[in-house]
Tab-separated table of C-alpha atoms in Angstrom:
chain	number	residue	atom	x	y	z
A	19	MET	CA	131.097	106.857	57.727
A	20	VAL	CA	128.880	105.141	60.378
A	21	LYS	CA	128.482	101.490	59.568
A	22	ASP	CA	125.717	101.022	62.236
A	23	GLU	CA	123.342	103.157	63.895
A	24	LYS	CA	124.449	102.146	67.263
A	25	GLU	CA	127.931	103.336	66.609
A	26	ARG	CA	126.633	106.881	66.408
A	27	VAL	CA	127.316	109.029	69.379
A	28	ILE	CA	125.112	111.967	69.955
A	29	ASN	CA	125.884	114.681	72.612
A	30	VAL	CA	122.027	115.200	73.983
A	31	PHE	CA	123.603	118.240	75.815
A	32	ALA	CA	124.514	120.152	72.853
A	33	HIS	CA	120.821	120.851	72.137
A	34	GLU	CA	119.489	124.229	73.529
A	35	LEU	CA	116.203	122.623	74.986
A	36	VAL	CA	118.119	119.955	77.203
A	37	PRO	CA	119.010	121.431	80.661
A	38	LYS	CA	122.037	120.709	82.528
A	39	HIS	CA	122.320	117.454	84.244
A	40	GLU	CA	124.854	116.665	86.914
A	41	ILE	CA	125.408	113.518	89.207
A	42	LEU	CA	125.658	114.486	93.043
A	43	ASN	CA	128.424	113.214	95.024
A	44	LYS	CA	127.272	111.508	98.219
A	45	ARG	CA	127.737	114.452	100.524
A	46	GLU	CA	125.843	116.859	98.171
A	47	ALA	CA	123.077	114.137	97.966
A	48	GLU	CA	122.789	113.774	101.825
A	49	GLU	CA	122.787	117.619	102.194
A	50	ILE	CA	119.974	117.773	99.815
A	51	LEU	CA	117.878	115.005	101.338
A	52	GLN	CA	118.458	116.206	104.684
A	53	LYS	CA	117.602	119.941	103.726
A	54	HIS	CA	114.214	118.715	102.206
A	55	HIS	CA	113.580	115.897	104.930
A	56	LEU	CA	113.379	113.195	101.951
A	57	ARG	CA	114.540	109.676	101.317
A	58	PRO	CA	115.993	109.124	98.105
A	59	TYR	CA	113.080	106.852	96.870
A	60	GLN	CA	110.716	109.891	97.501
A	61	LEU	CA	112.323	111.739	94.784
A	62	PRO	CA	110.966	111.656	91.184
A	63	TYR	CA	112.413	108.900	89.366
A	64	ILE	CA	114.470	109.191	86.044
A	65	LYS	CA	115.134	105.722	84.177
A	66	LEU	CA	118.821	104.537	83.385
A	67	SER	CA	117.812	104.441	79.633
A	68	ASP	CA	116.991	108.329	79.639
A	69	PRO	CA	119.397	109.457	77.016
A	70	ALA	CA	120.690	112.381	79.524
A	71	VAL	CA	121.354	109.648	82.368
A	72	ALA	CA	123.229	107.605	79.964
A	73	ALA	CA	125.291	110.237	78.685
A	74	LEU	CA	126.442	111.099	82.060
A	75	GLY	CA	127.124	107.473	83.017
A	76	ALA	CA	124.900	107.462	86.202
A	77	ARG	CA	124.160	104.129	87.892
A	78	PRO	CA	120.786	103.247	89.718
A	79	GLY	CA	120.881	104.809	93.039
A	80	ASP	CA	122.520	108.102	92.163
A	81	ILE	CA	120.753	111.338	92.348
A	82	ILE	CA	120.875	113.922	89.423
A	83	ARG	CA	120.576	117.693	89.712
A	84	ILE	CA	118.735	119.385	86.725
A	85	GLU	CA	119.408	122.854	86.423
A	86	ARG	CA	116.836	124.795	84.359
A	87	ARG	CA	116.867	128.720	83.510
A	88	SER	CA	113.452	130.475	83.680
A	89	SER	CA	112.526	133.997	82.751
A	90	THR	CA	110.198	134.353	85.740
A	91	ALA	CA	111.951	132.350	88.501
A	92	GLY	CA	115.575	132.656	87.655
A	93	LEU	CA	117.567	129.435	88.075
A	94	CYS	CA	115.845	126.409	89.237
A	95	TYR	CA	116.964	122.985	90.314
A	96	SER	CA	115.086	119.632	90.389
A	97	TYR	CA	116.420	116.268	91.582
A	98	ARG	CA	115.712	113.038	90.284
A	99	TYR	CA	116.598	109.283	91.626
A	100	VAL	CA	118.209	106.986	89.043
A	101	ILE	CA	116.444	103.476	88.726
A	102	GLU	CA	116.671	100.545	86.319
A	103	ASP	CA	114.382	100.322	83.419
């Protein structure tokens, strides 16, 4: 029995509508940034308090790859830069 709501652990990735998220390592992040001629701060932001980011254990400055499946486009990747709240 859960005594406090904060003790309850929910796996956000178990839900069918939550796409796959992963933290890129330094080499992967550099490759993506060079390929698209970007600096990390030019990527869309995602807050540290986002449930998916919190579940991954990401830190500010990390880059997250989000993998979505589309019936028309197939497999699509988007990238987010983790910031503090």
